[in-house]
Amino acid sequence: MKDINYKLIKDYILGKCSDKELSLLHEWLKEAPENEDALFRAEHLYRQGKGRRPLSEKALDKAEAGLFSEIHRYEAHRTTTRHLSILRYAAIGLLVLIGGTIALWNYYSRPEMIQVTASATKVMELTLPDSTKVWLNKNGTISYPEAFGDGERRVELSGEALFSVSKNPDRPFIVSSRGVSTRVLGTVFNFNTHCKDNQEEVSLLEGRLEITGNHGEGKIVIQPNQKAVIDKTRHTIEVMNVYAPLDAVWHDGMIPFRNMSIRDIAHVLEGLYGVSIDITAGIDRRSTYSGYIRHNLTIDSVLSSLSYSIPFTYKRKGSDITLYGMPKETVVQSCP
């Protein structure tokens, strides 16, 4: 029979063949088992491409390589020029079809993107389409779709932001930067892409966080009060134990502490203000406190505010501070 062309195969895959064309195709399929195999492979490749939309440029390259690999494999095992010609044209036509169709899917199904940049003087608070809360630090930029689809909730960040992610186990929330991608279902974390020494940092306050380096650094999972430091020069990820709320102090100007002893609180203040705090024997080290301290410019302001809730006085000499206990009768209240 007369050789069929790639248009007939394309129309068959798309369900557009007429009865006469279907008859021609069936006759061709009966001529040789290889014809049936060629049609099956072509249709399979098309369904794979359709099911994986939208595809990246890398994925399209992979699909193209797969098609021409099939052509090469058939060229190595077939000696009939007529069948080679059919498969070659069918595969090339299918490649055009896959590329064009996916390009149209990408274009028409691509959600409208919103880009927001915080000013140089003020932290910006915003709510994403899924009710996730974001605090964007000064000069930070976030990009997100006008509406999240049924799959992943993906946003892009440049700068620093605190995320309180709306929980949805079926729709992972992904924050991507140039150096790293984080994947969560519902959690609170701080993400800073503008750290010194070409590093990025992700600190986890609540929940569980999966972090993947974008340049071969690997994948890790961090727990609350851990920080992942991504070195974009050395292509490494390091996990550190920290008091994660300190990394988010910028978003509301408050230093939180929960069920912490005076020693724990002193340790937090040491790291935040670069001081050394000594606690004398007259202070109760067993009691714990919960509350917030406003992040003032000086350690003296913070200690003065804290002393209204925790019974102590202090003396400071440069960066060395000593806390002293107060007589019990002077204690006026516990920390809220």
mmCIF file of C-alpha atoms in Angstrom:
data_model
loop_
_atom_site.group_PDB
_atom_site.id
_atom_site.type_symbol
_atom_site.label_atom_id
_atom_site.label_comp_id
_atom_site.label_asym_id
_atom_site.label_seq_id
_atom_site.Cartn_x
_atom_site.Cartn_y
_atom_site.Cartn_z
ATOM 1 C CA MET A 1 0.000 0.000 0.000
ATOM 2 C CA LYS A 2 1.023 3.640 -0.286
ATOM 3 C CA ASP A 3 3.180 4.945 2.588
ATOM 4 C CA ILE A 4 1.251 6.885 5.182
ATOM 5 C CA ASN A 5 2.596 10.199 6.449
ATOM 6 C CA TYR A 6 3.024 11.707 9.891
ATOM 7 C CA LYS A 7 -0.179 13.764 9.550
ATOM 8 C CA LEU A 8 -2.244 10.586 9.603
ATOM 9 C CA ILE A 9 -0.471 9.397 12.743
ATOM 10 C CA LYS A 10 -0.922 12.814 14.346
ATOM 11 C CA ASP A 11 -4.627 12.894 13.505
ATOM 12 C CA TYR A 12 -5.061 9.383 14.883
ATOM 13 C CA ILE A 13 -3.441 10.322 18.214
ATOM 14 C CA LEU A 14 -5.637 13.429 18.432
ATOM 15 C CA GLY A 15 -8.781 11.464 17.511
ATOM 16 C CA LYS A 16 -9.336 13.355 14.249
ATOM 17 C CA CYS A 17 -9.074 10.531 11.696
ATOM 18 C CA SER A 18 -11.898 9.945 9.233
ATOM 19 C CA ASP A 19 -13.218 6.446 8.610
ATOM 20 C CA LYS A 20 -11.212 6.263 5.389
ATOM 21 C CA GLU A 21 -8.029 7.319 7.190
ATOM 22 C CA LEU A 22 -8.621 4.782 9.953
ATOM 23 C CA SER A 23 -8.984 2.097 7.324
ATOM 24 C CA LEU A 24 -5.660 3.117 5.734
ATOM 25 C CA LEU A 25 -3.980 3.118 9.118
ATOM 26 C CA HIS A 26 -5.308 -0.363 9.973
ATOM 27 C CA GLU A 27 -4.029 -1.708 6.670
ATOM 28 C CA TRP A 28 -0.623 -0.227 7.369
ATOM 29 C CA LEU A 29 -0.554 -1.706 10.865
ATOM 30 C CA LYS A 30 -1.257 -5.184 9.448
ATOM 31 C CA GLU A 31 1.693 -5.014 7.088
ATOM 32 C CA ALA A 32 4.359 -5.402 9.760
ATOM 33 C CA PRO A 33 4.550 -5.720 13.574
ATOM 34 C CA GLU A 34 7.089 -2.882 13.541
ATOM 35 C CA ASN A 35 4.419 -0.484 12.297
ATOM 36 C CA GLU A 36 2.197 -1.217 15.269
ATOM 37 C CA ASP A 37 5.162 -0.805 17.601
ATOM 38 C CA ALA A 38 6.049 2.545 16.002
ATOM 39 C CA LEU A 39 2.507 3.852 16.432
ATOM 40 C CA PHE A 40 2.370 2.692 20.048
ATOM 41 C CA ARG A 41 5.645 4.416 20.890
ATOM 42 C CA ALA A 42 4.574 7.637 19.202
ATOM 43 C CA GLU A 43 1.257 7.707 21.059
ATOM 44 C CA HIS A 44 2.971 6.859 24.356
ATOM 45 C CA LEU A 45 5.433 9.724 23.976
ATOM 46 C CA TYR A 46 2.586 12.122 23.231
ATOM 47 C CA ARG A 47 0.578 11.052 26.299
ATOM 48 C CA GLN A 48 3.670 11.400 28.467
ATOM 49 C CA GLY A 49 4.254 14.935 27.205
ATOM 50 C CA LYS A 50 0.612 15.910 27.743
ATOM 51 C CA GLY A 51 0.432 14.464 31.243
ATOM 52 C CA ARG A 52 3.495 16.348 32.429
ATOM 53 C CA ARG A 53 2.514 19.887 31.447
ATOM 54 C CA PRO A 54 3.775 22.485 31.909
ATOM 55 C CA LEU A 55 7.225 21.207 30.897
ATOM 56 C CA SER A 56 10.473 23.009 31.448
ATOM 57 C CA GLU A 57 13.005 23.597 28.688
ATOM 58 C CA LYS A 58 15.056 20.749 30.133
ATOM 59 C CA ALA A 59 12.082 18.395 29.966
ATOM 60 C CA LEU A 60 11.359 19.386 26.353
ATOM 61 C CA ASP A 61 14.992 18.661 25.466
ATOM 62 C CA LYS A 62 14.623 15.271 27.112
ATOM 63 C CA ALA A 63 11.465 14.515 25.125
ATOM 64 C CA GLU A 64 13.218 15.527 21.907
ATOM 65 C CA ALA A 65 16.229 13.373 22.751
ATOM 66 C CA GLY A 66 13.921 10.440 23.422
ATOM 67 C CA LEU A 67 12.218 10.770 20.055
ATOM 68 C CA PHE A 68 15.453 10.927 18.087
ATOM 69 C CA SER A 69 16.872 8.091 20.170
ATOM 70 C CA GLU A 70 13.965 5.975 18.977
ATOM 71 C CA ILE A 71 14.726 6.956 15.373
ATOM 72 C CA HIS A 72 18.382 6.006 15.834
ATOM 73 C CA ARG A 73 17.456 2.672 17.408
ATOM 74 C CA TYR A 74 15.212 1.814 14.492
ATOM 75 C CA GLU A 75 17.863 2.897 11.989
ATOM 76 C CA ALA A 76 20.287 0.470 13.609
ATOM 77 C CA HIS A 77 17.902 -2.483 13.371
ATOM 78 C CA ARG A 78 15.861 -1.849 10.233
ATOM 79 C CA THR A 79 17.044 -2.342 6.670
ATOM 80 C CA THR A 80 13.886 -1.272 4.866
ATOM 81 C CA THR A 81 14.172 2.333 3.780
ATOM 82 C CA ARG A 82 10.418 2.711 3.393
ATOM 83 C CA HIS A 83 9.694 1.964 7.082
ATOM 84 C CA LEU A 84 12.572 4.153 8.212
ATOM 85 C CA SER A 85 11.128 7.055 6.289
ATOM 86 C CA ILE A 86 7.687 6.535 7.831
ATOM 87 C CA LEU A 87 9.030 6.417 11.369
ATOM 88 C CA ARG A 88 11.334 9.372 10.857
ATOM 89 C CA TYR A 89 8.612 11.642 9.519
ATOM 90 C CA ALA A 90 6.113 10.440 12.093
ATOM 91 C CA ALA A 91 8.524 11.083 14.954
ATOM 92 C CA ILE A 92 9.546 14.514 13.683
ATOM 93 C CA GLY A 93 5.922 15.461 13.137
ATOM 94 C CA LEU A 94 5.051 14.228 16.607
ATOM 95 C CA LEU A 95 7.909 16.220 18.080
ATOM 96 C CA VAL A 96 6.526 19.372 16.467
ATOM 97 C CA LEU A 97 3.076 18.496 17.757
ATOM 98 C CA ILE A 98 4.286 17.884 21.312
ATOM 99 C CA GLY A 99 6.403 21.023 21.375
ATOM 100 C CA GLY A 100 3.700 23.220 19.901
ATOM 101 C CA THR A 101 0.908 21.815 22.052
ATOM 102 C CA ILE A 102 2.890 22.108 25.261
ATOM 103 C CA ALA A 103 3.948 25.627 24.332
ATOM 104 C CA LEU A 104 0.288 26.562 23.920
ATOM 105 C CA TRP A 105 -0.608 24.860 27.223
ATOM 106 C CA ASN A 106 2.162 26.765 28.947
ATOM 107 C CA TYR A 107 1.035 30.041 27.450
ATOM 108 C CA TYR A 108 -2.685 29.737 28.069
ATOM 109 C CA SER A 109 -2.565 27.920 31.409
ATOM 110 C CA ARG A 110 0.200 30.056 32.914
ATOM 111 C CA PRO A 111 -1.286 31.953 35.857
ATOM 112 C CA GLU A 112 -0.928 35.698 36.093
ATOM 113 C CA MET A 113 2.118 36.452 38.250
ATOM 114 C CA ILE A 114 2.250 39.139 40.911
ATOM 115 C CA GLN A 115 5.531 40.698 42.013
ATOM 116 C CA VAL A 116 5.736 42.694 45.228
ATOM 117 C CA THR A 117 8.758 44.629 46.514
ATOM 118 C CA ALA A 118 8.970 46.109 49.992
ATOM 119 C CA SER A 119 10.170 49.671 50.382
ATOM 120 C CA ALA A 120 13.618 50.531 51.712
ATOM 121 C CA THR A 121 12.162 51.851 54.959
ATOM 122 C CA LYS A 122 9.314 49.552 55.959
ATOM 123 C CA VAL A 123 8.498 45.865 56.413
ATOM 124 C CA MET A 124 5.548 44.795 54.251
ATOM 125 C CA GLU A 125 2.888 42.319 55.360
ATOM 126 C CA LEU A 126 0.823 40.490 52.746
ATOM 127 C CA THR A 127 -1.513 37.520 52.411
ATOM 128 C CA LEU A 128 -1.092 35.068 49.529
ATOM 129 C CA PRO A 129 -4.044 33.509 47.645
ATOM 130 C CA ASP A 130 -3.963 30.416 49.917
ATOM 131 C CA SER A 131 -4.099 32.579 53.110
ATOM 132 C CA THR A 132 -0.376 32.135 53.809
ATOM 133 C CA LYS A 133 0.981 35.153 55.698
ATOM 134 C CA VAL A 134 4.222 36.747 54.516
ATOM 135 C CA TRP A 135 6.283 39.507 56.111
ATOM 136 C CA LEU A 136 8.663 40.886 53.501
ATOM 137 C CA ASN A 137 11.747 42.632 54.849
ATOM 138 C CA LYS A 138 12.958 45.966 53.479
ATOM 139 C CA ASN A 139 13.891 45.845 49.764
ATOM 140 C CA GLY A 140 12.785 42.201 49.522
ATOM 141 C CA THR A 141 10.880 40.944 46.482
ATOM 142 C CA ILE A 142 8.402 38.081 46.222
ATOM 143 C CA SER A 143 6.682 36.693 43.118
ATOM 144 C CA TYR A 144 3.592 34.496 43.298
ATOM 145 C CA PRO A 145 0.660 33.538 41.065
ATOM 146 C CA GLU A 146 -2.610 35.414 41.184
ATOM 147 C CA ALA A 147 -4.218 32.073 42.042
ATOM 148 C CA PHE A 148 -2.562 28.808 43.050
ATOM 149 C CA GLY A 149 -3.517 25.739 41.022
ATOM 150 C CA ASP A 150 -4.445 22.306 42.313
ATOM 151 C CA GLY A 151 -0.817 21.187 42.710
ATOM 152 C CA GLU A 152 2.138 22.937 44.250
ATOM 153 C CA ARG A 153 1.961 26.412 45.737
ATOM 154 C CA ARG A 154 5.173 27.936 44.425
ATOM 155 C CA VAL A 155 6.622 31.408 45.068
ATOM 156 C CA GLU A 156 10.001 33.008 44.376
ATOM 157 C CA LEU A 157 11.952 35.166 46.825
ATOM 158 C CA SER A 158 14.789 37.642 46.613
ATOM 159 C CA GLY A 159 15.714 39.176 49.960
ATOM 160 C CA GLU A 160 14.311 38.182 53.336
ATOM 161 C CA ALA A 161 10.840 37.078 54.342
ATOM 162 C CA LEU A 162 9.048 35.341 57.185
ATOM 163 C CA PHE A 163 6.430 32.802 56.075
ATOM 164 C CA SER A 164 3.509 31.461 58.088
ATOM 165 C CA VAL A 165 2.260 28.846 55.661
ATOM 166 C CA SER A 166 -1.399 27.861 55.507
ATOM 167 C CA LYS A 167 -1.552 24.103 56.075
ATOM 168 C CA ASN A 168 -2.609 21.923 53.169
ATOM 169 C CA PRO A 169 -1.123 18.386 53.088
ATOM 170 C CA ASP A 170 -2.193 17.905 49.469
ATOM 171 C CA ARG A 171 -0.566 21.079 48.135
ATOM 172 C CA PRO A 172 3.088 21.551 49.156
ATOM 173 C CA PHE A 173 4.265 25.144 49.540
ATOM 174 C CA ILE A 174 7.592 25.821 47.818
ATOM 175 C CA VAL A 175 9.759 28.918 48.154
ATOM 176 C CA SER A 176 12.544 29.148 45.592
ATOM 177 C CA SER A 177 15.542 31.447 45.344
ATOM 178 C CA ARG A 178 18.651 31.403 43.186
ATOM 179 C CA GLY A 179 20.394 29.067 45.603
ATOM 180 C CA VAL A 180 17.816 26.838 47.292
ATOM 181 C CA SER A 181 14.229 25.590 47.351
ATOM 182 C CA THR A 182 12.212 24.894 50.500
ATOM 183 C CA ARG A 183 9.230 22.538 50.561
ATOM 184 C CA VAL A 184 6.614 22.621 53.335
ATOM 185 C CA LEU A 185 3.021 21.627 54.005
ATOM 186 C CA GLY A 186 2.387 24.145 56.764
ATOM 187 C CA THR A 187 4.989 25.816 58.945
ATOM 188 C CA VAL A 188 6.676 29.061 60.035
ATOM 189 C CA PHE A 189 10.159 29.845 58.746
ATOM 190 C CA ASN A 190 12.475 32.724 57.914
ATOM 191 C CA PHE A 191 14.213 32.782 54.525
ATOM 192 C CA ASN A 192 17.058 35.186 53.775
ATOM 193 C CA THR A 193 18.705 35.180 50.345
ATOM 194 C CA HIS A 194 20.946 38.211 50.997
ATOM 195 C CA CYS A 195 23.385 36.981 53.647
ATOM 196 C CA LYS A 196 27.078 37.789 53.722
ATOM 197 C CA ASP A 197 29.738 35.687 51.974
ATOM 198 C CA ASN A 198 27.348 34.622 49.153
ATOM 199 C CA GLN A 199 25.197 32.586 51.520
ATOM 200 C CA GLU A 200 21.490 32.001 52.048
ATOM 201 C CA GLU A 201 19.866 31.058 55.355
ATOM 202 C CA VAL A 202 16.608 29.333 56.247
ATOM 203 C CA SER A 203 15.568 29.218 59.918
ATOM 204 C CA LEU A 204 12.649 27.101 61.121
ATOM 205 C CA LEU A 205 10.395 28.396 63.898
ATOM 206 C CA GLU A 206 7.571 25.845 63.704
ATOM 207 C CA GLY A 207 6.816 22.633 61.831
ATOM 208 C CA ARG A 208 9.148 20.736 59.523
ATOM 209 C CA LEU A 209 11.043 21.948 56.481
ATOM 210 C CA GLU A 210 12.667 20.209 53.524
ATOM 211 C CA ILE A 211 15.471 22.142 51.847
ATOM 212 C CA THR A 212 17.065 21.323 48.497
ATOM 213 C CA GLY A 213 20.111 23.044 47.046
ATOM 214 C CA ASN A 214 19.625 24.183 43.465
ATOM 215 C CA HIS A 215 23.221 23.435 42.457
ATOM 216 C CA GLY A 216 23.937 19.942 43.730
ATOM 217 C CA GLU A 217 24.204 20.729 47.453
ATOM 218 C CA GLY A 218 21.800 17.917 48.309
ATOM 219 C CA LYS A 219 18.594 17.726 50.345
ATOM 220 C CA ILE A 220 18.086 18.042 54.112
ATOM 221 C CA VAL A 221 15.208 18.270 56.592
ATOM 222 C CA ILE A 222 15.429 20.676 59.531
ATOM 223 C CA GLN A 223 13.493 20.851 62.792
ATOM 224 C CA PRO A 224 12.359 23.887 64.844
ATOM 225 C CA ASN A 225 15.258 25.993 66.144
ATOM 226 C CA GLN A 226 17.558 24.805 63.394
ATOM 227 C CA LYS A 227 19.038 26.890 60.602
ATOM 228 C CA ALA A 228 20.257 25.739 57.198
ATOM 229 C CA VAL A 229 23.151 27.792 55.805
ATOM 230 C CA ILE A 230 23.606 27.396 52.052
ATOM 231 C CA ASP A 231 27.024 28.422 50.743
ATOM 232 C CA LYS A 232 26.569 29.240 47.058
ATOM 233 C CA THR A 233 30.324 29.478 46.492
ATOM 234 C CA ARG A 234 31.334 26.130 47.989
ATOM 235 C CA HIS A 235 27.978 24.479 47.160
ATOM 236 C CA THR A 236 27.402 23.167 50.685
ATOM 237 C CA ILE A 237 24.539 23.088 53.190
ATOM 238 C CA GLU A 238 25.274 23.287 56.925
ATOM 239 C CA VAL A 239 22.706 22.769 59.682
ATOM 240 C CA MET A 240 23.068 24.751 62.910
ATOM 241 C CA ASN A 241 21.114 24.701 66.175
ATOM 242 C CA VAL A 242 19.873 28.219 66.914
ATOM 243 C CA TYR A 243 17.110 30.135 68.654
ATOM 244 C CA ALA A 244 15.192 30.613 65.424
ATOM 245 C CA PRO A 245 12.792 33.388 66.596
ATOM 246 C CA LEU A 246 15.788 35.737 66.742
ATOM 247 C CA ASP A 247 16.126 35.542 62.965
ATOM 248 C CA ALA A 248 12.564 36.831 62.640
ATOM 249 C CA VAL A 249 12.820 39.721 65.128
ATOM 250 C CA TRP A 250 12.940 42.174 62.225
ATOM 251 C CA HIS A 251 9.327 41.484 61.200
ATOM 252 C CA ASP A 252 7.613 42.871 64.315
ATOM 253 C CA GLY A 253 10.403 44.198 66.534
ATOM 254 C CA MET A 254 9.643 41.723 69.345
ATOM 255 C CA ILE A 255 11.902 39.158 71.012
ATOM 256 C CA PRO A 256 9.764 36.178 72.060
ATOM 257 C CA PHE A 257 10.606 33.700 74.793
ATOM 258 C CA ARG A 258 8.542 30.773 75.996
ATOM 259 C CA ASN A 259 9.140 28.771 79.162
ATOM 260 C CA MET A 260 12.723 29.986 79.311
ATOM 261 C CA SER A 261 14.940 30.335 82.371
ATOM 262 C CA ILE A 262 16.862 33.504 83.119
ATOM 263 C CA ARG A 263 19.991 31.753 81.810
ATOM 264 C CA ASP A 264 18.263 30.933 78.521
ATOM 265 C CA ILE A 265 17.032 34.512 78.160
ATOM 266 C CA ALA A 266 20.505 35.851 78.931
ATOM 267 C CA HIS A 267 21.974 33.583 76.265
ATOM 268 C CA VAL A 268 19.518 34.947 73.693
ATOM 269 C CA LEU A 269 20.395 38.539 74.584
ATOM 270 C CA GLU A 270 24.103 37.775 74.399
ATOM 271 C CA GLY A 271 23.762 36.616 70.815
ATOM 272 C CA LEU A 272 21.488 39.468 69.807
ATOM 273 C CA TYR A 273 23.449 42.349 71.347
ATOM 274 C CA GLY A 274 27.006 40.997 71.417
ATOM 275 C CA VAL A 275 27.398 41.157 75.190
ATOM 276 C CA SER A 276 28.466 38.780 77.963
ATOM 277 C CA ILE A 277 25.973 38.285 80.811
ATOM 278 C CA ASP A 278 26.959 36.815 84.186
ATOM 279 C CA ILE A 279 24.215 35.634 86.556
ATOM 280 C CA THR A 280 24.963 35.771 90.282
ATOM 281 C CA ALA A 281 23.922 33.177 92.839
ATOM 282 C CA GLY A 282 21.123 35.424 94.132
ATOM 283 C CA ILE A 283 18.945 34.886 91.042
ATOM 284 C CA ASP A 284 16.430 32.039 90.760
ATOM 285 C CA ARG A 285 17.673 29.903 87.899
ATOM 286 C CA ARG A 286 14.870 27.313 88.109
ATOM 287 C CA SER A 287 11.877 29.505 87.323
ATOM 288 C CA THR A 288 10.805 29.891 83.711
ATOM 289 C CA TYR A 289 9.217 32.833 81.955
ATOM 290 C CA SER A 290 7.176 33.458 78.832
ATOM 291 C CA GLY A 291 6.508 36.708 77.055
ATOM 292 C CA TYR A 292 7.926 39.277 74.660
ATOM 293 C CA ILE A 293 10.575 41.961 74.908
ATOM 294 C CA ARG A 294 10.623 44.850 72.493
ATOM 295 C CA HIS A 295 13.804 44.888 70.438
ATOM 296 C CA ASN A 296 15.261 48.267 71.375
ATOM 297 C CA LEU A 297 18.463 49.735 70.083
ATOM 298 C CA THR A 298 20.399 49.230 73.321
ATOM 299 C CA ILE A 299 20.780 46.319 75.723
ATOM 300 C CA ASP A 300 20.119 48.727 78.606
ATOM 301 C CA SER A 301 16.604 49.435 77.334
ATOM 302 C CA VAL A 302 15.894 45.727 77.010
ATOM 303 C CA LEU A 303 17.213 44.872 80.479
ATOM 304 C CA SER A 304 15.257 47.724 82.045
ATOM 305 C CA SER A 305 12.040 46.467 80.464
ATOM 306 C CA LEU A 306 12.774 42.868 81.410
ATOM 307 C CA SER A 307 13.456 43.759 85.051
ATOM 308 C CA TYR A 308 9.796 44.769 85.500
ATOM 309 C CA SER A 309 8.808 41.143 84.938
ATOM 310 C CA ILE A 310 11.818 39.208 86.229
ATOM 311 C CA PRO A 311 13.308 40.129 89.620
ATOM 312 C CA PHE A 312 16.855 41.366 88.991
ATOM 313 C CA THR A 313 19.056 44.421 88.877
ATOM 314 C CA TYR A 314 22.159 44.732 86.743
ATOM 315 C CA LYS A 315 25.445 46.491 86.318
ATOM 316 C CA ARG A 316 27.190 46.959 83.003
ATOM 317 C CA LYS A 317 30.799 47.685 82.177
ATOM 318 C CA GLY A 318 31.236 47.890 78.433
ATOM 319 C CA SER A 319 29.959 44.627 76.983
ATOM 320 C CA ASP A 320 30.167 42.805 80.339
ATOM 321 C CA ILE A 321 26.901 42.674 82.282
ATOM 322 C CA THR A 322 26.172 41.187 85.705
ATOM 323 C CA LEU A 323 22.656 40.343 86.889
ATOM 324 C CA TYR A 324 21.835 40.442 90.604
ATOM 325 C CA GLY A 325 18.838 39.034 92.415
ATOM 326 C CA MET A 326 16.396 41.307 94.248
ATOM 327 C CA PRO A 327 14.907 40.824 97.701
ATOM 328 C CA LYS A 328 11.640 38.869 97.500
ATOM 329 C CA GLU A 329 9.539 41.757 98.832
ATOM 330 C CA THR A 330 10.448 43.898 95.818
ATOM 331 C CA VAL A 331 9.084 41.392 93.286
ATOM 332 C CA VAL A 332 5.923 42.866 91.801
ATOM 333 C CA GLN A 333 4.762 40.394 89.119
ATOM 334 C CA SER A 334 5.667 37.456 86.951
ATOM 335 C CA CYS A 335 6.173 37.690 83.244
ATOM 336 C CA PRO A 336 2.938 37.494 81.271
#
